[in-house]
Structure formats: structure tokens, C-alpha cells
Coordinates of C-alpha atoms in Angstrom, one line a residue:
Chain K
X1 CA 14.6 99.5 126.9
X2 CA 11.6 98.4 128.8
X3 CA 8.3 99.7 128.8
X4 CA 5.9 99.9 131.9
X5 CA 2.2 99.4 131.9
X6 CA 1.4 103.0 132.1
X7 CA 3.2 103.7 128.8
X8 CA 1.6 100.7 127.0
X9 CA -1.9 102.1 128.1
X10 CA -1.0 105.6 126.6
X11 CA 0.3 104.0 123.3
X12 CA -2.8 101.9 123.2
X13 CA -5.1 104.9 123.6
X14 CA -3.2 106.9 121.0
X15 CA -3.5 104.1 118.7
X16 CA -7.3 103.5 119.3
X17 CA -6.6 99.9 120.2
X18 CA -8.3 98.3 123.1
X19 CA -5.9 96.4 125.5
X20 CA -7.3 95.0 128.6
X21 CA -5.7 95.7 131.9
X22 CA -5.0 92.0 132.2
X23 CA -3.0 92.1 129.0
X24 CA -0.8 95.1 129.8
X25 CA 1.8 93.2 131.3
X26 CA 2.1 90.7 128.5
X27 CA 2.0 93.5 125.6
X28 CA 4.7 95.7 127.7
X29 CA 6.9 92.6 127.5
X30 CA 6.4 92.0 123.8
X31 CA 6.9 95.7 122.9
X32 CA 10.1 95.8 125.2
X33 CA 11.4 92.8 123.1
X34 CA 11.0 94.5 120.0
X35 CA 12.4 97.8 121.2
X36 CA 15.5 96.0 122.4
X37 CA 15.9 94.1 119.0
X38 CA 15.7 97.5 117.2
X39 CA 18.2 99.2 119.7
X40 CA 20.9 96.9 118.4
X41 CA 21.1 99.3 115.5
X42 CA 22.7 101.8 117.9
X43 CA 25.8 99.6 117.8
X44 CA 26.5 100.8 114.1
X45 CA 28.9 103.7 114.0
X46 CA 27.1 106.4 112.1
X47 CA 29.6 109.2 112.8
X48 CA 30.2 110.4 109.2
X49 CA 26.7 109.3 107.9
X50 CA 24.1 112.1 107.2
X51 CA 20.7 111.4 108.5
X52 CA 18.3 109.7 106.0
X53 CA 14.6 109.5 105.6
X54 CA 14.7 106.5 103.5
X55 CA 17.0 103.5 102.3
X56 CA 17.1 104.2 98.6
X57 CA 19.0 106.5 96.3
X58 CA 15.8 107.4 94.5
X59 CA 14.6 111.0 94.0
X60 CA 11.1 112.1 94.9
X61 CA 8.8 112.0 91.9
X62 CA 6.6 115.0 91.2
X63 CA 3.3 114.7 89.5
X64 CA 2.0 117.4 87.1
X65 CA -0.8 119.7 88.3
X66 CA -3.6 117.9 86.4
X67 CA -7.0 116.5 87.6
X68 CA -7.2 112.9 86.8
X69 CA -8.8 111.4 89.7
X70 CA -11.9 111.7 92.0
X71 CA -15.5 111.7 90.9
X72 CA -16.0 108.3 92.3
X73 CA -17.9 109.0 95.4
X74 CA -19.8 105.7 95.3
X75 CA -16.5 103.8 95.3
X76 CA -15.1 105.9 98.0
X77 CA -18.1 105.2 100.3
X78 CA -18.5 101.6 99.2
X79 CA -16.9 100.2 102.5
X80 CA -18.4 102.9 104.7
X81 CA -20.5 101.3 107.4
X82 CA -22.8 104.4 107.6
X83 CA -23.0 106.3 104.4
X84 CA -25.7 109.2 104.0
X85 CA -26.4 111.2 100.9
X86 CA -22.7 111.1 99.8
X87 CA -21.3 111.6 103.4
X88 CA -19.6 109.3 105.7
X89 CA -21.7 109.2 108.9
X90 CA -19.9 109.0 112.2
X91 CA -20.8 109.2 115.8
X92 CA -21.6 112.8 116.8
X93 CA -18.3 114.7 117.3
X94 CA -19.4 117.4 119.8
X95 CA -16.9 120.5 120.1
Chain W
X1 CA 3.5 151.2 119.0
X2 CA 1.7 152.6 122.1
X3 CA -0.7 150.0 122.7
X4 CA -0.4 149.4 126.5
X5 CA -2.9 147.8 128.8
X6 CA -2.9 149.7 132.1
X7 CA -3.3 147.4 135.1
X8 CA -3.0 148.1 138.8
X9 CA 0.4 146.6 139.3
X10 CA 2.1 147.0 135.9
X11 CA 1.6 148.5 132.4
X12 CA 1.4 145.5 130.0
X13 CA 2.4 145.1 126.4
X14 CA 1.3 142.3 124.0
X15 CA 3.4 139.7 122.3
X16 CA 1.7 138.2 119.1
X17 CA 2.6 135.7 116.7
X18 CA 0.3 134.7 113.8
X19 CA 0.1 131.3 112.2
X20 CA -1.8 131.7 108.7
X21 CA -3.0 128.7 106.8
X22 CA -3.1 129.6 103.1
X23 CA -4.7 127.3 100.5
X24 CA -2.3 127.0 97.6
X25 CA -3.8 127.9 94.3
X26 CA -3.7 124.6 92.3
X27 CA -6.0 122.5 90.1
X28 CA -5.1 119.1 91.8
X29 CA -4.4 118.1 95.4
X30 CA -1.2 118.1 97.1
X31 CA -0.6 114.2 96.8
X32 CA -3.4 113.1 94.5
X33 CA -5.1 114.0 91.2
X34 CA -8.5 115.0 92.5
X35 CA -9.8 118.4 92.1
X36 CA -9.4 121.3 94.5
X37 CA -12.5 123.1 93.4
X38 CA -14.7 124.9 95.8
X39 CA -18.4 123.7 96.3
X40 CA -18.5 120.3 94.5
X41 CA -21.1 117.6 95.8
X42 CA -19.9 115.7 98.9
X43 CA -17.1 113.4 98.4
X44 CA -17.0 113.7 94.7
X45 CA -13.4 115.2 94.7
X46 CA -11.9 112.4 96.5
X47 CA -9.4 109.8 95.3
X48 CA -8.6 106.6 97.3
X49 CA -5.4 108.5 98.5
X50 CA -7.5 111.3 100.0
X51 CA -9.7 108.8 101.6
X52 CA -6.8 107.1 103.3
X53 CA -7.4 103.8 101.9
X54 CA -4.7 101.2 102.8
X55 CA -1.9 100.7 100.3
X56 CA -2.4 104.1 98.5
X57 CA 0.8 106.0 98.1
X58 CA 1.1 110.0 97.9
X59 CA 2.7 111.4 94.8
X60 CA 3.7 115.0 95.1
X61 CA 2.1 117.7 93.0
X62 CA 5.1 119.6 91.7
X63 CA 3.2 122.9 91.2
X64 CA 2.5 123.1 94.9
X65 CA 6.3 123.1 95.6
X66 CA 6.6 125.9 92.9
X67 CA 3.8 127.8 94.8
X68 CA 5.6 127.4 98.1
X69 CA 8.9 128.6 96.7
X70 CA 7.3 131.6 95.0
X71 CA 5.7 132.7 98.3
X72 CA 9.0 132.3 100.2
X73 CA 10.7 134.5 97.5
X74 CA 7.8 137.0 97.9
X75 CA 8.6 137.0 101.6
X76 CA 12.3 137.6 101.0
X77 CA 12.8 134.2 102.9
X78 CA 15.4 131.6 102.8
X79 CA 14.5 128.8 100.4
X80 CA 15.5 125.4 101.6
X81 CA 16.5 123.2 98.6
X82 CA 16.0 120.1 100.7
X83 CA 13.0 119.7 103.1
X84 CA 11.3 116.8 104.6
X85 CA 7.6 115.7 104.9
X86 CA 6.7 114.4 108.4
X87 CA 3.6 112.7 109.8
X88 CA 1.6 114.6 112.5
X89 CA -0.4 112.0 114.1
X90 CA -3.7 112.7 115.7
X91 CA -7.3 111.1 115.6
X92 CA -10.1 112.9 114.2
X93 CA -13.1 111.9 112.1
X94 CA -12.3 114.0 109.2
X95 CA -8.7 113.0 108.8
X96 CA -9.0 109.5 107.4
X97 CA -5.2 108.6 107.3
X98 CA -4.9 109.2 111.2
X99 CA -2.2 111.6 110.4
X100 CA -1.7 114.9 108.5
X101 CA 1.2 115.0 106.0
X102 CA 3.1 118.2 107.1
X103 CA 6.5 119.3 107.6
X104 CA 8.3 119.6 111.0
X105 CA 11.9 120.4 111.6
X106 CA 12.8 120.8 108.0
X107 CA 10.3 123.3 106.2
X108 CA 10.6 124.3 102.6
X109 CA 10.9 127.9 103.4
X110 CA 12.9 129.4 106.4
X111 CA 13.2 132.9 107.9
X112 CA 12.0 135.9 106.0
X113 CA 10.5 139.4 106.4
X114 CA 7.2 141.2 105.9
X115 CA 7.1 145.0 105.9
X116 CA 3.9 146.6 107.5
X117 CA 3.1 150.1 106.2
X118 CA 1.8 151.8 109.3
X119 CA -0.9 154.6 109.0
X120 CA 1.5 157.3 110.4
X121 CA 3.6 156.5 107.3
X122 CA 6.3 154.6 109.0
X123 CA 7.4 151.1 108.2
X124 CA 7.4 148.1 110.7
X125 CA 9.4 144.8 109.9
X126 CA 7.8 141.6 111.1
X127 CA 9.9 138.4 111.0
X128 CA 8.7 135.3 109.2
X129 CA 9.8 132.2 111.1
X130 CA 9.0 129.5 108.5
X131 CA 6.6 128.4 105.8
X132 CA 5.7 124.8 105.3
X133 CA 3.6 122.6 103.0
X134 CA 0.9 120.4 104.4
X135 CA -2.3 118.7 103.5
X136 CA -5.9 119.8 104.5
X137 CA -8.2 117.8 106.5
X138 CA -11.8 117.1 105.4
X139 CA -14.9 118.8 106.7
X140 CA -17.2 117.7 109.5
X141 CA -20.8 118.8 109.3
X142 CA -22.6 118.5 112.7
X143 CA -26.1 120.0 111.9
X144 CA -27.4 117.4 109.3
X145 CA -28.4 114.7 111.7
X146 CA -29.3 114.7 115.4
X147 CA -27.0 111.9 116.4
X148 CA -24.3 111.8 113.8
X149 CA -21.7 114.0 112.2
X150 CA -21.2 113.9 108.4
X151 CA -18.0 113.8 106.8
X152 CA -17.0 115.3 103.5
X153 CA -13.5 114.6 102.2
X154 CA -13.5 117.1 99.3
X155 CA -11.0 119.3 101.2
X156 CA -8.9 116.3 102.4
X157 CA -5.5 116.7 100.6
X158 CA -5.8 120.1 99.5
X159 CA -2.4 121.9 99.6
X160 CA -1.9 124.4 102.2
X161 CA 0.9 126.8 103.1
X162 CA 1.3 127.3 106.9
X163 CA 3.0 130.7 107.3
X164 CA 4.3 131.5 110.8
X165 CA 5.4 134.9 111.9
X166 CA 7.8 135.5 114.7
X167 CA 6.3 136.8 117.8
X168 CA 7.0 140.4 116.6
X169 CA 3.5 141.9 116.5
X170 CA 2.8 144.2 119.4
X171 CA -0.7 145.3 118.8
X172 CA -4.2 144.1 117.5
X173 CA -3.6 146.9 114.7
X174 CA -0.4 145.4 113.6
X175 CA -1.8 142.0 113.4
X176 CA -4.6 143.3 111.2
X177 CA -2.1 145.1 108.9
X178 CA 0.2 141.9 108.9
X179 CA -2.9 139.9 107.6
X180 CA -3.8 142.3 105.0
X181 CA -0.4 142.8 103.7
X182 CA 0.2 138.9 103.7
X183 CA -3.0 138.5 101.9
X184 CA -2.0 141.2 99.2
X185 CA 1.4 139.5 98.7
X186 CA -0.1 136.1 98.1
X187 CA -2.6 137.5 95.6
X188 CA -0.1 139.4 93.8
X189 CA 1.9 136.3 93.6
X190 CA -1.1 134.2 92.6
X191 CA -0.3 131.5 95.2
X192 CA -3.3 131.9 97.4
X193 CA -6.7 133.8 96.7
X194 CA -6.7 135.1 100.2
X195 CA -10.5 134.5 100.7
X196 CA -11.0 134.3 104.4
X197 CA -14.8 133.9 104.0
X198 CA -14.4 130.7 102.1
X199 CA -11.8 129.5 104.3
X200 CA -8.9 129.6 101.8
X201 CA -6.9 131.7 104.3
X202 CA -7.4 131.1 108.1
X203 CA -5.4 132.4 111.0
X204 CA -4.4 131.2 114.4
X205 CA -3.2 133.8 116.9
X206 CA -0.7 133.1 119.7
X207 CA -1.1 135.7 122.3
X208 CA 0.8 136.5 125.7
X209 CA 1.3 139.6 127.7
X210 CA 4.3 140.9 129.7
X211 CA 5.1 144.0 131.8
X212 CA 6.4 146.9 129.7
X213 CA 10.1 146.8 129.8
X214 CA 10.5 143.1 130.3
X215 CA 11.8 141.0 127.5
X216 CA 10.5 137.7 128.9
X217 CA 8.1 135.5 126.9
X218 CA 5.2 134.3 129.2
X219 CA 2.7 131.5 128.6
X220 CA 0.8 131.9 125.4
X221 CA -2.6 131.0 124.4
X222 CA -3.5 130.0 120.7
X223 CA -6.7 131.4 119.4
X224 CA -7.7 128.9 116.7
X225 CA -9.1 129.3 113.4
X226 CA -10.4 132.9 113.2
X227 CA -11.9 133.7 109.9
X228 CA -11.6 137.6 109.4
X229 CA -9.2 140.2 109.9
X230 CA -11.7 142.1 112.2
X231 CA -12.3 139.2 114.4
X232 CA -8.5 138.4 114.7
X233 CA -8.0 142.0 116.0
X234 CA -11.0 141.7 118.4
X235 CA -9.9 138.2 119.6
X236 CA -6.4 139.5 120.4
X237 CA -7.7 142.5 122.3
X238 CA -10.0 140.3 124.3
X239 CA -7.6 137.7 125.1
X240 CA -4.8 140.1 126.1
X241 CA -7.2 141.9 128.6
X242 CA -8.2 138.4 130.0
X243 CA -4.6 137.5 130.7
X244 CA -3.8 140.9 132.3
X245 CA -6.7 140.4 134.6
X246 CA -5.5 136.8 135.3
X247 CA -2.0 138.1 136.3
X248 CA -3.2 141.1 138.1
X249 CA -5.6 139.1 140.2
X250 CA -2.7 136.9 141.3
X251 CA -3.5 134.0 138.9
X252 CA -1.6 132.4 136.0
X253 CA -2.2 131.7 132.5
X254 CA -2.4 128.2 131.3
X255 CA -1.1 127.3 127.8
X256 CA -4.2 126.2 126.0
X257 CA -6.1 126.4 122.8
X258 CA -8.9 128.8 122.8
X259 CA -11.7 129.5 120.4
X260 CA -13.0 133.1 119.7
X261 CA -16.9 133.5 119.7
X262 CA -17.6 136.6 117.6
X263 CA -21.2 136.7 118.7
X264 CA -20.2 137.2 122.3
X265 CA -16.7 139.0 121.5
X266 CA -15.0 136.6 123.9
X267 CA -12.4 133.7 123.7
X268 CA -13.0 130.5 125.8
X269 CA -11.0 127.4 126.2
X270 CA -11.5 124.5 124.0
X271 CA -12.2 121.3 125.9
X272 CA -8.7 119.9 125.7
X273 CA -8.5 116.5 124.2
X274 CA -6.7 113.9 125.9
X275 CA -3.0 113.7 124.5
X276 CA -4.1 116.3 122.0
X277 CA -0.5 117.7 121.8
X278 CA 1.3 114.3 121.4
X279 CA 1.6 114.5 117.8
X280 CA 4.6 112.0 117.4
X281 CA 6.1 113.7 114.2
X282 CA 8.4 111.5 112.2
X283 CA 9.5 111.7 108.7
X284 CA 7.0 110.1 106.3
X285 CA 8.3 106.9 105.1
X286 CA 6.1 107.1 101.9
X287 CA 7.7 110.3 100.7
X288 CA 11.4 111.2 100.1
X289 CA 12.7 114.7 100.8
X290 CA 11.7 117.4 98.5
X291 CA 14.8 118.4 96.5
X292 CA 15.5 120.9 93.8
X293 CA 18.5 122.8 92.4
X294 CA 19.4 126.6 92.4
X295 CA 18.2 126.9 88.7
X296 CA 14.7 125.9 89.9
X297 CA 14.7 128.8 92.4
X298 CA 16.3 131.2 89.9
X299 CA 13.7 130.4 87.3
X300 CA 10.7 131.3 89.8
X301 CA 12.6 134.4 90.9
X302 CA 12.8 135.6 87.5
X303 CA 9.1 135.1 86.9
X304 CA 7.9 136.9 89.9
X305 CA 5.6 139.7 89.4
X306 CA 6.1 143.2 90.8
X307 CA 5.1 143.0 94.3
X308 CA 3.2 145.6 96.5
X309 CA 6.3 147.2 98.1
X310 CA 8.1 147.6 94.8
X311 CA 4.9 148.9 93.1
X312 CA 4.5 151.5 95.8
X313 CA 8.0 152.6 95.6
X314 CA 7.6 153.2 91.9
X315 CA 4.3 155.0 92.2
X316 CA 5.7 157.6 94.7
X317 CA 9.0 158.0 92.9
X318 CA 7.8 157.9 89.1
X319 CA 4.3 159.3 89.6
X320 CA 5.0 161.6 92.6
X321 CA 2.1 160.1 94.4
X322 CA 2.1 160.3 98.4
X323 CA 2.9 157.1 100.2
X324 CA -0.6 157.1 101.5
X325 CA -2.4 157.3 98.1
X326 CA 0.1 154.9 96.5
X327 CA -0.6 152.4 99.6
X328 CA -4.3 152.7 98.9
X329 CA -3.7 151.9 95.2
X330 CA -1.3 149.0 95.5
X331 CA -3.2 147.0 98.3
X332 CA -5.2 145.1 95.6
X333 CA -3.3 144.1 92.5
X334 CA -6.5 144.8 90.4
X335 CA -6.8 148.4 91.6
X336 CA -3.1 149.1 91.0
X337 CA -3.5 147.7 87.3
X338 CA -6.7 149.8 86.9
X339 CA -4.8 153.1 88.1
X340 CA -2.0 152.3 85.8
X341 CA -4.3 152.0 82.8
X342 CA -5.9 155.2 83.8
X343 CA -2.6 157.1 84.3
X344 CA -1.3 156.1 80.9
X345 CA -2.2 159.3 78.9
X346 CA -2.7 161.8 81.8
X347 CA -1.6 163.4 84.9
X348 CA -0.9 160.6 87.4
X349 CA -1.6 162.6 90.6
X350 CA -5.0 163.6 89.1
X351 CA -5.7 160.2 88.1
X352 CA -4.9 159.0 91.5
X353 CA -7.3 161.4 93.0
X354 CA -10.0 160.4 90.6
X355 CA -9.6 156.7 91.1
X356 CA -9.4 157.0 95.0
X357 CA -12.0 159.7 95.7
X358 CA -14.5 159.4 92.9
X359 CA -14.2 155.8 91.4
X360 CA -13.7 154.1 94.7
X361 CA -16.6 156.1 96.1
X362 CA -18.9 154.9 93.3
X363 CA -17.7 151.1 93.9
X364 CA -18.1 151.3 97.7
X365 CA -21.6 152.5 97.2
X366 CA -22.5 149.9 94.8
X367 CA -20.8 147.2 96.6
X368 CA -18.9 146.0 93.5
X369 CA -15.3 145.2 92.9
X370 CA -13.1 147.0 90.5
X371 CA -13.6 144.2 87.8
X372 CA -17.1 145.3 87.7
X373 CA -16.4 149.0 87.5
X374 CA -19.2 150.8 85.5
X375 CA -16.4 153.1 84.1
X376 CA -13.5 151.6 82.4
X377 CA -10.0 152.7 82.9
X378 CA -9.7 154.0 79.4
X379 CA -12.8 156.2 79.7
X380 CA -11.6 157.6 83.1
X381 CA -8.3 158.3 81.7
X382 CA -10.0 160.2 78.8
X383 CA -12.1 162.1 81.2
X384 CA -8.8 163.4 82.9
X385 CA -7.4 164.3 79.5
X386 CA -10.4 166.5 78.8
X387 CA -9.9 168.4 82.2
X388 CA -6.2 168.7 81.3
X389 CA -6.6 170.1 78.0
X390 CA -9.3 172.6 79.1
X391 CA -12.2 171.0 77.2
X392 CA -14.2 170.8 80.3
X393 CA -13.8 172.3 83.8
X394 CA -13.2 170.3 86.8
X395 CA -16.8 171.1 88.1
X396 CA -18.2 169.7 84.8
X397 CA -16.1 166.7 84.9
X398 CA -17.9 165.4 87.9
X399 CA -21.3 165.7 86.0
X400 CA -19.8 164.0 83.1
X401 CA -18.4 161.3 85.6
X402 CA -21.7 160.7 87.0
X403 CA -23.2 160.3 83.5
X404 CA -20.4 157.9 82.7
X405 CA -21.4 155.7 85.8
X406 CA -25.0 155.7 84.8
X407 CA -24.6 155.2 81.1
X408 CA -21.2 153.6 80.5
X409 CA -20.7 156.0 77.6
X410 CA -17.3 157.7 76.7
X411 CA -16.8 161.1 78.1
X412 CA -16.4 162.6 74.6
X413 CA -19.9 161.4 73.8
X414 CA -21.4 162.8 76.9
X415 CA -19.7 166.2 76.4
X416 CA -20.9 166.2 72.9
X417 CA -24.5 165.2 73.6
X418 CA -25.0 167.6 76.6
X419 CA -23.1 170.5 74.8
X420 CA -20.7 170.9 77.9
X421 CA -17.6 171.7 76.0
X422 CA -16.0 174.6 77.9
X423 CA -15.7 177.9 76.0
X424 CA -11.9 178.6 75.5
X425 CA -12.6 180.7 72.4
X426 CA -11.3 184.1 73.6
X427 CA -13.6 185.9 71.0
X428 CA -16.8 184.4 72.8
X429 CA -15.4 185.0 76.2
X430 CA -14.5 188.6 75.3
X431 CA -18.0 189.1 73.8
X432 CA -19.7 188.0 77.1
X433 CA -17.3 190.1 79.2
X434 CA -18.1 193.3 77.2
X435 CA -21.8 192.5 77.6
X436 CA -21.7 192.3 81.4
X437 CA -19.4 195.4 81.7
X438 CA -21.8 197.3 79.5
X439 CA -24.8 196.3 81.5
X440 CA -23.5 196.8 85.0
X441 CA -22.0 200.4 85.1
X442 CA -22.6 200.8 88.8
X443 CA -20.6 197.6 89.7
X444 CA -17.7 198.7 87.3
X445 CA -17.8 201.9 89.2
X446 CA -17.4 200.2 92.5
X447 CA -14.4 198.0 91.3
X448 CA -12.7 201.0 89.9
X449 CA -13.0 202.8 93.2
X450 CA -11.0 200.0 94.9
X451 CA -13.5 197.1 95.6
X452 CA -11.3 194.6 93.7
X453 CA -13.1 191.8 95.4
X454 CA -16.0 192.6 92.9
X455 CA -13.9 190.5 90.4
X456 CA -15.4 187.4 91.5
X457 CA -19.0 188.5 91.1
X458 CA -18.1 189.6 87.6
X459 CA -16.6 186.1 86.8
X460 CA -19.9 184.6 88.2
X461 CA -21.9 186.6 85.8
X462 CA -20.0 185.6 83.0
X463 CA -20.1 181.9 83.8
X464 CA -23.9 182.2 84.2
X465 CA -24.1 184.0 80.8
X466 CA -22.3 181.0 79.4
X467 CA -24.2 178.4 81.2
X468 CA -21.1 177.6 83.1
X469 CA -19.1 176.7 79.9
X470 CA -16.5 179.5 79.9
X471 CA -13.2 178.7 81.3
X472 CA -13.2 180.4 84.6
X473 CA -9.4 181.2 84.5
X474 CA -9.7 182.8 81.1
X475 CA -12.8 184.8 82.1
X476 CA -11.0 186.2 85.0
X477 CA -8.0 187.3 82.9
X478 CA -10.2 188.9 80.4
X479 CA -12.1 190.9 82.9
X480 CA -9.2 192.1 84.7
X481 CA -7.6 193.3 81.5
X482 CA -10.9 195.3 80.5
X483 CA -11.7 196.5 84.1
X484 CA -8.1 197.6 84.8
X485 CA -7.7 199.3 81.4

């Protein structure tokens, strides 16, 4: 499977990663290589295997409905480049 | 039915499906231990999971699963004992993970039914397509700073149930009744408080139109995040008219998301975000499937409260109420409970009448809920008993009721204080009757000469003589006996 430049540009936009036009060709080649490598999985016969969402036999753990976290606004905001009065500040989102 | 938009070329009917986001009643969030309380200081109810910090893993709140299954049972829906969380990827400032954990092709609840009680007494079934669990996003505040938006993540991670109807709804009125009925069921179940003003219940409406008689499904528009039943109905009405005008003038309708502006009473296109609909759903690798056994479902089924439809059936069957009265009483769980308390020791039809006409009248006037009623259910029940056993007349009961509203006293105390006890002592009534007859020989002569309608005048005189306390039926009987003798 090989990706064209337009698809790479679209993936980059969706991922919010900046890829310069000059690099699109290279990245397309790299991503295609990864996809081709993964495509080898298709060679395995999975006719009688139910689809899985994970690779373990574990059961999903449930937590009780108990409040035991939160109340740490300062820690939550510690790495925010632009905190104001307990809020995260971000560039204005105009609707 | 009968909601048709008349155009030049066709008569058009509406095809409406509703998506309701209902906040699950829980103490903690869907995947973290932080609080779901409303109104906390900004970012004080946020864990590192809710803030989307790298390396944090979600752990499912089992109570949210129970609530979703309970709701599914209340909607008589198929419960899926295995369902899968998926990531819905999109980029927005108030969603720090960069994806919403939701459910996609394997939701926890499948198809069900909601029955609408139409005003003409008929029933109308609306299909439920699915119900799935997902997390809420944070809140963006745009008006605190001229160049910035502020983000509060307290809502981030709060458990929601998205409840999707089939496109079975045909009129704005049905949409309104659907929302009220769904809200009522959720509140009976205790799985969502149904408060649209605080945003714990939000509605998206999918609307399309088609010529009457056709079964095609045309392009639909989605009206997002409407926050009251009335606005949902208005938005649908406007949007349907807009689409009809589009088609009739030779245009087409684009599939798009629209916003309802309640000030202008119109819907308008949201600036469509680039790739907005490329959500790239995939199973969330941080979470295994939700699985439970039949015993889990049976236990929840066994603990379900009586739901509005069953209560309505019981009120009409056991109490002999009309479907309309029963419908009014069961719409809110608290009202139904109040009524049952009133009706415990007295005639249920009379009780329904008093609750609906007199009590609800007072509550509406004062703008209070039944929980703050100035008259307790016990006292209202006692008042009705006093009418039934002839202690007071219905007319006096209204006066007693007013005094109960003002003072909160028991009806017995008020009747005692004001000496309003009805005279049912035949001796006292006979004495009054004799006196009136003796004093009005001319009127007696008229009556005897055939003017039997004079009886009413005599009853009035006896009532007057007893300050309205005599039992009117007994007066009438006593008068007839003496005058006809």
C-alpha cells in the first residue's frame, strides 16, 4: 500500500503536525513502508478467529463510584503555558 | 399526525430523529475518581486522566454501566452484554485527549421503544435505535478575555448516555412529547436528572422533509445542542419550512450541522470545520470490552421502579381516573407520589381532581415544585375525607383549602377555629326549615300551587339562616318532606 502526497498532507492536518511540502514525498515513502510491513498480518488465516480489541485474556476492571481524585487545580495547570484564574487560556476559538 | 407543510408543488411531511445526550447521575466521572458536581471552581474537579495527561489510563466506573443498562431496560431495549469503547478523534481546545471515548458499532444498548401519549388519547410508538456511553468534553468560555478562550475541564470525563431515536417522529409536537416522555422515564429511573437548563440533558435534532406519500429519506440537517423542549420544537418547525422552500424553488439541501438561534427564531449553518466529519473511530486500546452476565441484568431489572406507563395503567384501572388525568399525575414522579399519598384514605377521583385543579393551580401561581407545596399530602387527603363524610360542604372545602395554603394548618384545626362544621343534625335543620316555612306563608302557597322551582329559594333561605353550614342535600330533603306534606 502506498500513500500519495495529498493523503499525507491530510493526515498531517488531522494530526496537527506540520510537514513542509518539500518533506511530503519522503514522509509518504516512510509511512507506506510502515503500512506495507503491517500488511503482512493479512497473510495470517483468521477465518475462525473472532475479532479482538486487545491481545490479552484480561477482563475490564470496574471502579466503584467513589470520588477520590481531583481538587488539584494547581497541579493540573502546572504545565499550562497560559493559565488564568484557574482556567487554561487558549487562542480565541470563534464559533 | 396531520402536520403537513403545503407547498406549490407538493405537500410535504417531516422526518425527524432525535439524539439526546443525558448526563448519567453518578458521583464520580466515567473513567476517573473526580467529582461530577455542578458549579465547582474552574478545574477543581479534574484528575490527570480528565486533563489528558500522557500515560494516564482510564478505569471504568461500574455505576455508569449499571445506569446505562437500567436506562436500556426502561426503554424496553436490547441489552448488549458485550460492548466496545471506541475513540472518536477530533481536535478541539476543550477536549484535551484529542479524542472522545465513546462507543461506535457495538453500543451497550440496542433497539428499544418509547411510547408517546398523544393529546387525543392515542398512543404512538417511537423506535429507539441505540444508547451508548461516552465522556463529556470540557467547557470553553469565550467572554472572559478579549483575545483568549478560557477552558474549564470540570465537565471533562463526566459520563453521558447518548440516546438515539429512529427517524420515526413526524411533527414538532411529537418531538416535544418524545423529549418530555424520555425525560420522565430517566427521572423515574434515577439515571439522569433531565435538567435541560443546566445542560444535563441536551438534544440534537435530525430533520429532513419529503413529499407526502413517498418513503424516501432525503438529505437531513442536524440542529445541534438545543437546550429546551420549546426551542427543539421551534427549531424543527423553522428548519422544515426552510428545506421545503429550498426544494420548491428548485434548490437542494446540503447535509450540514446547523445552530438554532432562539432570539431570531431561525437555524443557520455552522461554519463547517475542515475534516470535521473524519472522526477515524477505532476501538480504544486502553479499554477492554464492557462485559457482564445475565445475572447482572436480571438484578437491575428486578430493582427497576414502576415506570410512568405502568403507573398510568394502574391509576386508570385501580383508581378509575381518566387517561388524561392519570397522564398529568404520572408525568413527574414526585407528583405521582404526592397524589398516591393523598388518595390513601379517600376517593381517588376526588383526590385527582383536588391535586390537579386546586393544588397544581396554587403551585403554578407560586412558581414552586411539589416538594415545596404549602399543603402536605396528608392534610389534603384529610380535607377530602371531611368532604366525603359530610363534615364540610365542597364549597366550604375551597375556603378551608385556601386557609391551609396560607397557614399550613390541618383542615380539622381550620374547620374547628372557624366553626365551619356542616350541620348534619336533622333536629337543627328541621328547626331552621320550620322557621322559614312559618315566616313565608306566601311563598309556601306559591309552591303548593305548583311552582315547585320555589324549592331552590327555600334551600337558599335555610342555608342563609345557618351561615351556609347546613348540608344542602339534607335541607332540600327536609323542605320537600314538609312542603309536600
